[in-house]
mmCIF file of C-alpha atoms and ligand atoms in Angstrom:
data_model
loop_
_atom_site.group_PDB
_atom_site.id
_atom_site.type_symbol
_atom_site.label_atom_id
_atom_site.label_comp_id
_atom_site.label_asym_id
_atom_site.label_seq_id
_atom_site.Cartn_x
_atom_site.Cartn_y
_atom_site.Cartn_z
ATOM 1 C CA MET A 1 -124.175 -89.726 73.137
ATOM 2 C CA LYS A 2 -121.721 -90.377 71.018
ATOM 3 C CA LEU A 3 -122.237 -94.009 70.346
ATOM 4 C CA LEU A 4 -120.188 -96.754 68.324
ATOM 5 C CA VAL A 5 -122.292 -100.555 67.675
ATOM 6 C CA THR A 6 -120.469 -103.223 66.203
ATOM 7 C CA GLY A 7 -123.214 -105.754 64.676
ATOM 8 C CA GLY A 8 -125.404 -103.173 64.277
ATOM 9 C CA THR A 9 -126.999 -104.230 61.021
ATOM 10 C CA GLY A 10 -127.723 -107.521 62.769
ATOM 11 C CA TYR A 11 -131.005 -108.609 64.387
ATOM 12 C CA ILE A 12 -130.997 -107.638 67.946
ATOM 13 C CA GLY A 13 -127.921 -104.640 66.541
ATOM 14 C CA SER A 14 -130.660 -103.200 64.191
ATOM 15 C CA HIS A 15 -133.623 -103.269 66.987
ATOM 16 C CA THR A 16 -131.121 -101.486 69.673
ATOM 17 C CA VAL A 17 -130.055 -99.070 67.337
ATOM 18 C CA VAL A 18 -133.391 -97.987 66.545
ATOM 19 C CA GLU A 19 -134.525 -97.015 70.044
ATOM 20 C CA LEU A 20 -130.647 -95.045 70.478
ATOM 21 C CA LEU A 21 -131.524 -92.749 67.189
ATOM 22 C CA GLN A 22 -135.218 -92.586 68.300
ATOM 23 C CA GLU A 23 -133.808 -91.441 72.088
ATOM 24 C CA GLY A 24 -131.723 -88.678 69.845
ATOM 25 C CA HIS A 25 -127.982 -90.912 70.240
ATOM 26 C CA GLN A 26 -125.477 -90.289 67.268
ATOM 27 C CA VAL A 27 -125.367 -93.735 66.221
ATOM 28 C CA THR A 28 -121.804 -95.135 64.187
ATOM 29 C CA ILE A 29 -122.613 -99.124 62.825
ATOM 30 C CA ILE A 30 -119.888 -101.151 62.223
ATOM 31 C CA ASP A 31 -120.633 -104.695 60.568
ATOM 32 C CA ASN A 32 -119.070 -107.211 58.409
ATOM 33 C CA LEU A 33 -122.063 -107.625 56.418
ATOM 34 C CA SER A 34 -121.328 -111.343 57.227
ATOM 35 C CA ASN A 35 -124.808 -112.192 59.145
ATOM 36 C CA SER A 36 -126.563 -108.873 57.871
ATOM 37 C CA LYS A 37 -127.370 -106.997 54.853
ATOM 38 C CA VAL A 38 -126.976 -103.579 54.017
ATOM 39 C CA MET A 39 -130.762 -102.961 53.146
ATOM 40 C CA VAL A 40 -131.269 -102.650 57.157
ATOM 41 C CA LEU A 41 -130.114 -99.396 57.448
ATOM 42 C CA ASP A 42 -132.473 -98.150 54.866
ATOM 43 C CA ARG A 43 -135.239 -100.044 57.165
ATOM 44 C CA ILE A 44 -133.935 -97.722 59.978
ATOM 45 C CA GLU A 45 -134.156 -95.234 58.315
ATOM 46 C CA GLN A 46 -137.830 -95.403 57.323
ATOM 47 C CA ILE A 47 -138.552 -95.901 60.879
ATOM 48 C CA THR A 48 -136.472 -93.209 62.085
ATOM 49 C CA ASN A 49 -136.069 -90.586 59.267
ATOM 50 C CA ILE A 50 -132.635 -90.986 60.493
ATOM 51 C CA ARG A 51 -129.801 -92.983 58.538
ATOM 52 C CA PRO A 52 -126.671 -94.084 60.706
ATOM 53 C CA GLU A 53 -123.665 -93.926 59.633
ATOM 54 C CA PHE A 54 -122.250 -97.069 58.444
ATOM 55 C CA HIS A 55 -118.650 -98.518 57.914
ATOM 56 C CA LYS A 56 -118.309 -101.917 56.563
ATOM 57 C CA CYS A 57 -115.318 -103.161 58.834
ATOM 58 C CA ASP A 58 -114.654 -106.349 60.721
ATOM 59 C CA ILE A 59 -113.639 -106.242 64.296
ATOM 60 C CA LEU A 60 -110.236 -107.939 63.841
ATOM 61 C CA ASP A 61 -109.465 -105.081 61.054
ATOM 62 C CA THR A 62 -106.945 -103.111 63.797
ATOM 63 C CA ASP A 63 -106.152 -100.259 60.983
ATOM 64 C CA LYS A 64 -109.494 -99.629 59.955
ATOM 65 C CA LEU A 65 -111.051 -99.613 63.476
ATOM 66 C CA ASN A 66 -108.488 -97.012 64.261
ATOM 67 C CA ASP A 67 -109.567 -94.946 61.097
ATOM 68 C CA ILE A 68 -113.199 -95.092 62.378
ATOM 69 C CA CYS A 69 -111.621 -94.046 66.746
ATOM 70 C CA SER A 70 -109.573 -91.582 65.051
ATOM 71 C CA GLN A 71 -112.662 -89.332 63.051
ATOM 72 C CA ASN A 72 -115.077 -89.190 65.805
ATOM 73 C CA SER A 73 -114.897 -89.484 69.946
ATOM 74 C CA TYR A 74 -117.167 -92.300 70.886
ATOM 75 C CA ASP A 75 -118.918 -91.819 74.553
ATOM 76 C CA ALA A 76 -119.618 -95.628 74.517
ATOM 77 C CA VAL A 77 -119.417 -99.045 72.425
ATOM 78 C CA ILE A 78 -122.024 -101.156 72.273
ATOM 79 C CA HIS A 79 -120.475 -104.718 71.180
ATOM 80 C CA PHE A 80 -122.928 -106.965 69.148
ATOM 81 C CA ALA A 81 -120.866 -108.726 66.733
ATOM 82 C CA GLY A 82 -120.037 -111.807 66.927
ATOM 83 C CA LEU A 83 -121.120 -115.614 65.203
ATOM 84 C CA LYS A 84 -124.064 -116.911 67.467
ATOM 85 C CA ALA A 85 -124.907 -120.456 65.782
ATOM 86 C CA VAL A 86 -124.302 -123.348 68.289
ATOM 87 C CA GLY A 87 -124.104 -126.078 66.639
ATOM 88 C CA GLU A 88 -121.988 -124.659 63.846
ATOM 89 C CA SER A 89 -119.198 -123.422 66.433
ATOM 90 C CA THR A 90 -119.069 -127.344 67.224
ATOM 91 C CA GLU A 91 -117.925 -127.785 63.622
ATOM 92 C CA ILE A 92 -115.561 -124.934 62.788
ATOM 93 C CA PRO A 93 -114.703 -123.798 66.945
ATOM 94 C CA LEU A 94 -111.537 -121.572 65.456
ATOM 95 C CA GLU A 95 -113.775 -119.639 63.681
ATOM 96 C CA TYR A 96 -115.733 -118.834 66.924
ATOM 97 C CA TYR A 97 -112.864 -117.873 69.027
ATOM 98 C CA HIS A 98 -111.428 -115.919 66.241
ATOM 99 C CA ASN A 99 -114.205 -113.853 65.330
ATOM 100 C CA ASN A 100 -115.534 -113.568 68.878
ATOM 101 C CA VAL A 101 -112.760 -113.704 71.169
ATOM 102 C CA ALA A 102 -109.941 -112.717 69.109
ATOM 103 C CA GLY A 103 -112.323 -109.731 67.410
ATOM 104 C CA THR A 104 -113.327 -108.438 71.009
ATOM 105 C CA VAL A 105 -109.867 -108.350 72.075
ATOM 106 C CA ASN A 106 -108.788 -106.649 69.535
ATOM 107 C CA LEU A 107 -111.890 -104.247 69.451
ATOM 108 C CA CYS A 108 -111.058 -103.476 73.255
ATOM 109 C CA ARG A 109 -107.172 -102.799 72.387
ATOM 110 C CA VAL A 110 -108.379 -100.113 69.755
ATOM 111 C CA LEU A 111 -110.849 -98.926 71.921
ATOM 112 C CA GLN A 112 -108.127 -98.275 74.914
ATOM 113 C CA LYS A 113 -105.763 -96.989 72.366
ATOM 114 C CA HIS A 114 -108.482 -94.034 71.672
ATOM 115 C CA ASN A 115 -109.460 -93.620 75.340
ATOM 116 C CA ILE A 116 -113.263 -95.045 74.958
ATOM 117 C CA LYS A 117 -113.485 -96.644 77.718
ATOM 118 C CA ASN A 118 -117.105 -97.670 78.300
ATOM 119 C CA PHE A 119 -118.675 -101.103 76.690
ATOM 120 C CA ILE A 120 -121.460 -102.826 76.551
ATOM 121 C CA PHE A 121 -121.165 -106.496 75.812
ATOM 122 C CA SER A 122 -123.807 -108.726 74.172
ATOM 123 C CA SER A 123 -123.493 -111.873 76.412
ATOM 124 C CA SER A 124 -125.753 -114.769 76.945
ATOM 125 C CA ALA A 125 -127.384 -117.480 79.302
ATOM 126 C CA THR A 126 -125.398 -119.481 77.838
ATOM 127 C CA VAL A 127 -123.159 -118.615 80.586
ATOM 128 C CA TYR A 128 -125.147 -120.852 83.186
ATOM 129 C CA GLY A 129 -124.200 -124.183 81.420
ATOM 130 C CA PHE A 130 -126.282 -127.151 82.060
ATOM 131 C CA ASN A 131 -127.084 -125.485 85.556
ATOM 132 C CA GLN A 132 -130.766 -126.761 86.713
ATOM 133 C CA ASP A 133 -131.053 -124.296 89.511
ATOM 134 C CA VAL A 134 -133.609 -121.808 87.796
ATOM 135 C CA PRO A 135 -133.996 -118.902 87.656
ATOM 136 C CA PHE A 136 -130.650 -118.043 86.985
ATOM 137 C CA LYS A 137 -129.350 -115.591 88.789
ATOM 138 C CA GLU A 138 -126.272 -113.178 88.119
ATOM 139 C CA ASP A 139 -123.827 -114.804 90.544
ATOM 140 C CA TYR A 140 -124.059 -118.317 89.606
ATOM 141 C CA PRO A 141 -121.316 -120.500 88.807
ATOM 142 C CA ARG A 142 -120.598 -120.086 85.178
ATOM 143 C CA SER A 143 -119.680 -122.746 82.145
ATOM 144 C CA ALA A 144 -119.757 -123.601 78.556
ATOM 145 C CA THR A 145 -121.005 -126.318 76.676
ATOM 146 C CA ASN A 146 -120.058 -125.825 73.127
ATOM 147 C CA PRO A 147 -117.450 -123.123 71.486
ATOM 148 C CA TYR A 148 -120.210 -120.401 70.771
ATOM 149 C CA GLY A 149 -120.915 -120.599 75.014
ATOM 150 C CA GLN A 150 -117.395 -120.643 76.147
ATOM 151 C CA SER A 151 -116.223 -117.680 73.686
ATOM 152 C CA LYS A 152 -119.368 -115.921 75.396
ATOM 153 C CA LEU A 153 -117.832 -117.125 78.706
ATOM 154 C CA MET A 154 -113.794 -116.093 78.308
ATOM 155 C CA ILE A 155 -115.146 -112.598 76.811
ATOM 156 C CA GLU A 156 -117.027 -112.254 80.039
ATOM 157 C CA HIS A 157 -113.862 -113.547 81.935
ATOM 158 C CA ILE A 158 -111.315 -111.194 79.369
ATOM 159 C CA LEU A 159 -113.708 -107.624 80.473
ATOM 160 C CA GLU A 160 -113.424 -108.800 83.950
ATOM 161 C CA ASP A 161 -109.603 -108.097 84.035
ATOM 162 C CA LEU A 162 -109.553 -105.653 81.764
ATOM 163 C CA GLN A 163 -112.088 -103.899 84.258
ATOM 164 C CA LYS A 164 -109.904 -104.545 87.212
ATOM 165 C CA SER A 165 -106.530 -103.491 85.373
ATOM 166 C CA ASP A 166 -107.785 -100.137 84.997
ATOM 167 C CA PRO A 167 -111.379 -98.768 86.617
ATOM 168 C CA ASP A 168 -111.357 -96.092 84.242
ATOM 169 C CA TRP A 169 -113.313 -98.708 82.203
ATOM 170 C CA ASN A 170 -117.247 -98.893 82.403
ATOM 171 C CA ILE A 171 -118.292 -102.331 81.480
ATOM 172 C CA VAL A 172 -121.901 -103.410 81.432
ATOM 173 C CA LEU A 173 -122.207 -107.461 80.344
ATOM 174 C CA LEU A 174 -125.749 -108.334 79.619
ATOM 175 C CA ARG A 175 -127.059 -111.550 79.676
ATOM 176 C CA TYR A 176 -129.753 -111.882 76.746
ATOM 177 C CA PHE A 177 -132.481 -115.311 77.474
ATOM 178 C CA ASN A 178 -134.080 -116.006 74.236
ATOM 179 C CA PRO A 179 -134.875 -112.757 72.223
ATOM 180 C CA VAL A 180 -137.664 -113.281 69.826
ATOM 181 C CA GLY A 181 -140.174 -110.994 67.780
ATOM 182 C CA ALA A 182 -139.775 -108.389 65.785
ATOM 183 C CA HIS A 183 -140.065 -104.577 65.469
ATOM 184 C CA ALA A 184 -143.900 -103.693 65.670
ATOM 185 C CA SER A 185 -143.221 -101.755 62.049
ATOM 186 C CA GLY A 186 -142.568 -104.819 60.852
ATOM 187 C CA LEU A 187 -139.791 -103.153 58.844
ATOM 188 C CA ILE A 188 -137.251 -104.759 60.769
ATOM 189 C CA GLY A 189 -136.542 -108.723 62.395
ATOM 190 C CA GLU A 190 -134.263 -111.581 62.217
ATOM 191 C CA ASP A 191 -133.128 -113.001 59.097
ATOM 192 C CA PRO A 192 -131.706 -115.928 59.237
ATOM 193 C CA ASN A 193 -129.411 -117.948 56.822
ATOM 194 C CA GLY A 194 -130.547 -121.063 55.399
ATOM 195 C CA ILE A 195 -132.536 -123.039 57.869
ATOM 196 C CA PRO A 196 -133.244 -121.466 61.382
ATOM 197 C CA ASN A 197 -131.257 -122.842 64.136
ATOM 198 C CA ASN A 198 -133.973 -121.003 66.719
ATOM 199 C CA LEU A 199 -138.053 -121.914 67.302
ATOM 200 C CA MET A 200 -139.469 -118.527 66.940
ATOM 201 C CA PRO A 201 -138.156 -117.934 63.041
ATOM 202 C CA PHE A 202 -138.563 -121.527 62.048
ATOM 203 C CA ILE A 203 -142.256 -121.309 63.477
ATOM 204 C CA SER A 204 -142.647 -118.383 61.609
ATOM 205 C CA GLN A 205 -141.496 -119.859 58.424
ATOM 206 C CA VAL A 206 -143.747 -122.841 58.969
ATOM 207 C CA ALA A 207 -146.323 -120.522 59.075
ATOM 208 C CA VAL A 208 -145.654 -118.494 55.709
ATOM 209 C CA GLY A 209 -145.436 -122.225 53.752
ATOM 210 C CA LYS A 210 -141.576 -122.097 53.822
ATOM 211 C CA ARG A 211 -141.145 -125.260 56.003
ATOM 212 C CA ASP A 212 -143.982 -128.001 56.085
ATOM 213 C CA GLN A 213 -143.546 -128.662 59.789
ATOM 214 C CA LEU A 214 -141.691 -127.812 63.029
ATOM 215 C CA ASN A 215 -139.239 -130.703 64.441
ATOM 216 C CA VAL A 216 -139.809 -130.382 68.259
ATOM 217 C CA PHE A 217 -136.833 -131.572 69.858
ATOM 218 C CA GLY A 218 -137.800 -133.632 72.868
ATOM 219 C CA ASN A 219 -140.983 -134.240 74.626
ATOM 220 C CA ASN A 220 -139.139 -136.268 77.953
ATOM 221 C CA TYR A 221 -137.377 -133.214 79.323
ATOM 222 C CA PRO A 222 -138.446 -133.022 83.006
ATOM 223 C CA THR A 223 -140.819 -129.878 82.341
ATOM 224 C CA PRO A 224 -144.972 -129.669 82.874
ATOM 225 C CA ASP A 225 -145.561 -130.814 79.024
ATOM 226 C CA GLY A 226 -141.940 -132.642 78.504
ATOM 227 C CA THR A 227 -140.842 -130.103 76.051
ATOM 228 C CA GLY A 228 -138.452 -127.529 76.546
ATOM 229 C CA VAL A 229 -138.853 -124.475 78.866
ATOM 230 C CA ARG A 230 -137.001 -120.586 78.272
ATOM 231 C CA ASP A 231 -137.453 -117.427 78.804
ATOM 232 C CA TYR A 232 -138.115 -115.322 75.380
ATOM 233 C CA ILE A 233 -137.930 -111.677 75.297
ATOM 234 C CA HIS A 234 -139.315 -109.460 72.626
ATOM 235 C CA VAL A 235 -136.053 -108.174 71.159
ATOM 236 C CA VAL A 236 -137.960 -104.496 71.684
ATOM 237 C CA ASP A 237 -137.791 -104.790 75.040
ATOM 238 C CA LEU A 238 -134.173 -106.471 75.279
ATOM 239 C CA ALA A 239 -132.896 -103.220 72.842
ATOM 240 C CA ILE A 240 -134.384 -100.998 75.581
ATOM 241 C CA GLY A 241 -132.058 -102.747 78.179
ATOM 242 C CA HIS A 242 -129.094 -101.445 76.212
ATOM 243 C CA LEU A 243 -130.305 -97.636 76.569
ATOM 244 C CA LYS A 244 -130.956 -98.541 80.222
ATOM 245 C CA ALA A 245 -127.292 -100.096 80.427
ATOM 246 C CA LEU A 246 -125.714 -96.801 79.284
ATOM 247 C CA ASP A 247 -127.081 -94.838 82.383
ATOM 248 C CA GLN A 248 -125.234 -97.159 84.067
ATOM 249 C CA ILE A 249 -122.232 -96.497 82.339
ATOM 250 C CA GLU A 250 -123.032 -92.695 82.950
ATOM 251 C CA LYS A 251 -122.715 -93.261 86.831
ATOM 252 C CA ASN A 252 -119.301 -94.532 85.991
ATOM 253 C CA CYS A 253 -120.838 -98.179 87.592
ATOM 254 C CA GLY A 254 -117.284 -100.248 87.234
ATOM 255 C CA LEU A 255 -118.006 -104.304 85.908
ATOM 256 C CA LYS A 256 -121.533 -104.717 86.233
ATOM 257 C CA VAL A 257 -123.977 -107.819 85.179
ATOM 258 C CA TYR A 258 -127.404 -108.310 84.266
ATOM 259 C CA ASN A 259 -129.858 -110.986 83.132
ATOM 260 C CA LEU A 260 -132.054 -109.569 80.366
ATOM 261 C CA GLY A 261 -135.499 -111.535 80.312
ATOM 262 C CA CYS A 262 -139.041 -112.073 81.257
ATOM 263 C CA GLY A 263 -138.383 -113.843 84.248
ATOM 264 C CA LYS A 264 -140.933 -116.782 83.068
ATOM 265 C CA GLY A 265 -140.367 -119.832 81.298
ATOM 266 C CA TYR A 266 -142.293 -121.061 78.204
ATOM 267 C CA SER A 267 -142.569 -124.463 76.837
ATOM 268 C CA VAL A 268 -141.869 -124.929 73.079
ATOM 269 C CA LEU A 269 -145.590 -126.410 72.816
ATOM 270 C CA GLU A 270 -146.751 -123.275 74.725
ATOM 271 C CA VAL A 271 -145.042 -121.142 72.005
ATOM 272 C CA ILE A 272 -146.658 -123.091 69.634
ATOM 273 C CA LYS A 273 -150.125 -122.297 70.866
ATOM 274 C CA ALA A 274 -149.699 -118.921 71.311
ATOM 275 C CA PHE A 275 -148.548 -118.614 67.487
ATOM 276 C CA GLU A 276 -151.373 -120.458 66.657
ATOM 277 C CA LYS A 277 -153.677 -118.291 69.107
ATOM 278 C CA THR A 278 -152.241 -114.846 67.897
ATOM 279 C CA THR A 279 -151.902 -115.646 64.008
ATOM 280 C CA GLY A 280 -155.169 -117.920 63.336
ATOM 281 C CA ILE A 281 -152.620 -120.538 61.260
ATOM 282 C CA THR A 282 -151.702 -123.613 62.363
ATOM 283 C CA ILE A 283 -148.794 -124.638 62.952
ATOM 284 C CA PRO A 284 -148.017 -128.982 62.179
ATOM 285 C CA TYR A 285 -145.308 -130.466 64.200
ATOM 286 C CA LYS A 286 -143.923 -133.640 65.238
ATOM 287 C CA ILE A 287 -142.175 -134.695 68.089
ATOM 288 C CA VAL A 288 -138.259 -135.913 67.351
ATOM 289 C CA ASP A 289 -135.168 -136.629 69.444
ATOM 290 C CA ARG A 290 -133.793 -134.036 71.770
ATOM 291 C CA ARG A 291 -131.370 -132.271 70.240
ATOM 292 C CA PRO A 292 -127.853 -132.949 71.347
ATOM 293 C CA GLY A 293 -126.685 -129.570 74.251
ATOM 294 C CA ASP A 294 -129.973 -128.643 74.988
ATOM 295 C CA ILE A 295 -131.224 -128.140 78.662
ATOM 296 C CA ALA A 296 -134.521 -128.374 80.113
ATOM 297 C CA THR A 297 -135.328 -125.411 81.562
ATOM 298 C CA SER A 298 -133.782 -121.788 81.286
ATOM 299 C CA PHE A 299 -135.195 -119.071 82.761
ATOM 300 C CA ALA A 300 -133.783 -115.564 84.551
ATOM 301 C CA ASP A 301 -134.186 -114.052 87.352
ATOM 302 C CA ALA A 302 -134.428 -110.695 85.954
ATOM 303 C CA SER A 303 -134.837 -109.052 89.330
ATOM 304 C CA LEU A 304 -131.393 -107.328 89.315
ATOM 305 C CA ALA A 305 -131.847 -104.776 86.168
ATOM 306 C CA GLN A 306 -135.742 -104.202 87.628
ATOM 307 C CA LYS A 307 -133.533 -103.064 90.979
ATOM 308 C CA GLU A 308 -130.643 -101.520 89.393
ATOM 309 C CA LEU A 309 -131.509 -100.518 85.718
ATOM 310 C CA SER A 310 -135.294 -99.405 86.444
ATOM 311 C CA TRP A 311 -135.756 -102.069 83.500
ATOM 312 C CA GLN A 312 -138.133 -104.888 83.102
ATOM 313 C CA ALA A 313 -140.046 -106.374 79.977
ATOM 314 C CA GLU A 314 -143.158 -105.304 78.845
ATOM 315 C CA LYS A 315 -143.820 -107.388 76.049
ATOM 316 C CA ASP A 316 -146.055 -110.511 76.499
ATOM 317 C CA ILE A 317 -145.583 -113.976 74.596
ATOM 318 C CA ASP A 318 -148.570 -112.573 72.244
ATOM 319 C CA ALA A 319 -146.666 -109.999 71.108
ATOM 320 C CA MET A 320 -143.882 -111.671 70.554
ATOM 321 C CA CYS A 321 -145.940 -114.019 68.172
ATOM 322 C CA LYS A 322 -147.668 -111.436 66.452
ATOM 323 C CA ASP A 323 -144.524 -109.187 65.795
ATOM 324 C CA ALA A 324 -142.458 -112.231 64.122
ATOM 325 C CA TRP A 325 -145.284 -112.741 62.405
ATOM 326 C CA LYS A 326 -145.861 -109.507 61.015
ATOM 327 C CA TRP A 327 -142.270 -109.674 59.775
ATOM 328 C CA GLN A 328 -142.294 -112.912 58.200
ATOM 329 C CA LYS A 329 -145.374 -112.187 56.309
ATOM 330 C CA GLU A 330 -144.296 -109.032 55.251
ATOM 331 C CA ASN A 331 -140.954 -109.774 54.472
ATOM 332 C CA PRO A 332 -141.337 -113.508 53.210
ATOM 333 C CA GLY A 333 -137.851 -113.503 52.098
ATOM 334 C CA GLY A 334 -136.290 -111.853 54.804
ATOM 335 C CA TYR A 335 -133.993 -108.487 53.165
ATOM 336 C CA VAL A 336 -134.332 -108.923 49.639
HETATM 337 P P1 NAD B 1 -126.883 -111.253 64.370
HETATM 338 O O1 NAD B 1 -125.746 -112.758 63.577
HETATM 339 O O2 NAD B 1 -128.320 -111.161 63.528
HETATM 340 O O3 NAD B 1 -126.405 -109.930 64.718
HETATM 341 C C1 NAD B 1 -124.748 -109.851 64.463
HETATM 342 C C2 NAD B 1 -123.936 -109.232 63.646
HETATM 343 O O4 NAD B 1 -122.464 -109.149 63.699
HETATM 344 C C3 NAD B 1 -124.004 -109.184 62.103
HETATM 345 O O5 NAD B 1 -124.458 -108.371 61.141
HETATM 346 C C4 NAD B 1 -122.556 -109.689 61.592
HETATM 347 O O6 NAD B 1 -122.393 -109.446 60.218
HETATM 348 C C5 NAD B 1 -121.897 -109.358 62.949
HETATM 349 N N1 NAD B 1 -120.252 -109.965 62.658
HETATM 350 C C6 NAD B 1 -120.110 -110.900 62.714
HETATM 351 N N2 NAD B 1 -118.862 -110.674 63.233
HETATM 352 C C7 NAD B 1 -118.262 -109.760 63.005
HETATM 353 C C8 NAD B 1 -116.798 -109.169 62.593
HETATM 354 N N3 NAD B 1 -116.254 -110.065 63.033
HETATM 355 N N4 NAD B 1 -116.807 -107.952 62.431
HETATM 356 C C9 NAD B 1 -117.959 -107.040 62.567
HETATM 357 N N5 NAD B 1 -119.188 -107.536 62.553
HETATM 358 C C10 NAD B 1 -119.335 -108.775 62.628
HETATM 359 O O7 NAD B 1 -126.716 -111.672 65.958
HETATM 360 P P2 NAD B 1 -127.801 -111.128 66.816
HETATM 361 O O8 NAD B 1 -128.932 -112.184 66.946
HETATM 362 O O9 NAD B 1 -127.836 -109.769 66.476
HETATM 363 O O10 NAD B 1 -126.683 -111.429 68.206
HETATM 364 C C11 NAD B 1 -126.044 -110.121 68.684
HETATM 365 C C12 NAD B 1 -124.812 -110.419 69.811
HETATM 366 O O11 NAD B 1 -125.907 -110.911 70.675
HETATM 367 C C13 NAD B 1 -124.475 -111.646 69.402
HETATM 368 O O12 NAD B 1 -123.047 -111.268 69.727
HETATM 369 C C14 NAD B 1 -125.016 -113.256 70.445
HETATM 370 O O13 NAD B 1 -124.363 -114.042 70.220
HETATM 371 C C15 NAD B 1 -125.388 -112.157 71.071
HETATM 372 N N6 NAD B 1 -126.644 -113.077 71.774
HETATM 373 C C16 NAD B 1 -127.431 -113.458 70.383
HETATM 374 C C17 NAD B 1 -128.577 -114.297 71.308
HETATM 375 C C18 NAD B 1 -129.875 -114.228 70.419
HETATM 376 O O14 NAD B 1 -130.515 -115.486 70.466
HETATM 377 N N7 NAD B 1 -130.125 -113.918 69.143
HETATM 378 C C19 NAD B 1 -128.849 -114.591 72.290
HETATM 379 C C20 NAD B 1 -127.898 -114.495 73.639
HETATM 380 C C21 NAD B 1 -126.950 -113.413 72.907
HETATM 381 N N1 UFG B 2 -136.652 -125.872 69.821
HETATM 382 C C1 UFG B 2 -137.286 -127.053 69.034
HETATM 383 N N2 UFG B 2 -137.560 -127.255 67.434
HETATM 384 C C2 UFG B 2 -136.576 -126.252 66.651
HETATM 385 C C3 UFG B 2 -136.058 -125.427 67.473
HETATM 386 C C4 UFG B 2 -135.821 -125.205 68.859
HETATM 387 O O1 UFG B 2 -138.006 -127.973 69.497
HETATM 388 O O2 UFG B 2 -136.760 -125.819 65.461
HETATM 389 C C5 UFG B 2 -136.906 -125.970 70.723
HETATM 390 C C6 UFG B 2 -134.801 -126.295 71.604
HETATM 391 O O3 UFG B 2 -135.494 -127.687 71.693
HETATM 392 C C7 UFG B 2 -135.680 -125.589 73.016
HETATM 393 C C8 UFG B 2 -136.345 -124.100 72.136
HETATM 394 O O4 UFG B 2 -137.233 -124.846 71.313
HETATM 395 O O5 UFG B 2 -136.064 -126.116 73.791
HETATM 396 C C9 UFG B 2 -135.871 -123.255 72.211
HETATM 397 O O6 UFG B 2 -134.645 -123.298 71.796
HETATM 398 P P1 UFG B 2 -133.769 -122.308 70.230
HETATM 399 O O7 UFG B 2 -133.310 -122.718 69.286
HETATM 400 O O8 UFG B 2 -134.693 -121.381 69.949
HETATM 401 O O9 UFG B 2 -133.063 -121.582 71.448
HETATM 402 P P2 UFG B 2 -132.006 -122.393 72.370
HETATM 403 O O10 UFG B 2 -132.217 -121.532 74.118
HETATM 404 O O11 UFG B 2 -131.353 -122.951 72.258
HETATM 405 O O12 UFG B 2 -131.003 -121.123 72.419
HETATM 406 C C10 UFG B 2 -130.459 -119.141 72.148
HETATM 407 C C11 UFG B 2 -129.496 -119.220 71.340
HETATM 408 C C12 UFG B 2 -128.338 -119.201 72.192
HETATM 409 C C13 UFG B 2 -128.342 -118.493 73.117
HETATM 410 C C14 UFG B 2 -129.352 -119.415 74.255
HETATM 411 C C15 UFG B 2 -129.490 -118.435 75.219
HETATM 412 O O13 UFG B 2 -129.829 -119.561 70.136
HETATM 413 O O14 UFG B 2 -127.413 -118.721 71.445
HETATM 414 O O15 UFG B 2 -130.949 -119.493 73.580
HETATM 415 O O16 UFG B 2 -129.502 -117.160 75.423
HETATM 416 F F1 UFG B 2 -126.982 -118.951 73.816
#
């Protein structure tokens, strides 16, 4: 298929582009490079021997999007572009609503004009809000606890309304749980700006000596060891989930929603142990207060994706740690 991938130089986007190219799809990436580097394209080329077409373009830039869509007839769009830091979203909510919500509306308006109506959206387990009834199923009530989550929820509603208004649209909402790890080549991976917000990149930076110790946010949650439990999923498994979603799109699926997770939760202390075991490096840590907004436990019921997409995560926590570490060790400064 001929695919337009927004946010394709980012963490999940770049891994997905690799899988798409290796499956024989033709890919055009658009990204404004606000949270990624153009060097990612060299790395994608190193892995696949194919250099995807790239346009530095903001999804809010209607004219440029129109130009790009006029030059090619895309079969489908995979929409990763967005701001994603939960804490930052509470400080600059307008930026999050403008970029994520207005950006997606703008993108869809352009696509509609060009009759491109096959769309995969990066949603998040964050739309399950403070729900305590794990595992989370796709039909659970949704809520948001911060502007980032709210932007994902709003976009889900907007896309649902769009598909209802015009059944020619095929839209798949993919709710990612906790993507971690990197491509096994060590050539692409997660390259956070500044101090990492997320657990795995923080652990990797402690391991490589960039940070002294990990702060574990709370050990008094109602979980087996008191630390937060999450459903970590290898980014390559997640990427493959998008290829399966494209198969659904080709069947004129209408609107579909799938959790992409392993269906299994690991606590913070279990992740530290797994990382230490696979790398042989000790991770010093300190228990500190809970992080505001965190929930105790989140993991997916991933059975719908297994049933309808024939997809399930294959890589275990050891592979996630091993690949995260290879990327970190071989690229201590990220893409430089
Ligand atoms: P990322 O920041 O690495 O990638 C997002 C990319 O979008 C970046 O390259 C950035 O430069 C680009 N971008 C941002 N705003 C843009 C705009 N207005 N126009 C064009 N490009 C723009 O993030 P990621 O981890 O790869 O996440 C991809 C998507 O998945 C995001 O929508 C994110 O919200 C969602 N998601 C991520 C996680 C996670 O833990 N990483 C979990 C659930 C959902
Ligand atoms: N944690 C620590 N120390 C850290 C970082 C995290 O103890 O330095 C803990 C957190 O308290 C939590 C767990 O590790 O218990 C995972 O935290 P992450 O920040 O890695 O992930 P979250 O589950 O908080 O959030 C992630 C994404 C969100 C997304 C959500 C659901 O950052 O964007 O998964 O998909 F919405």
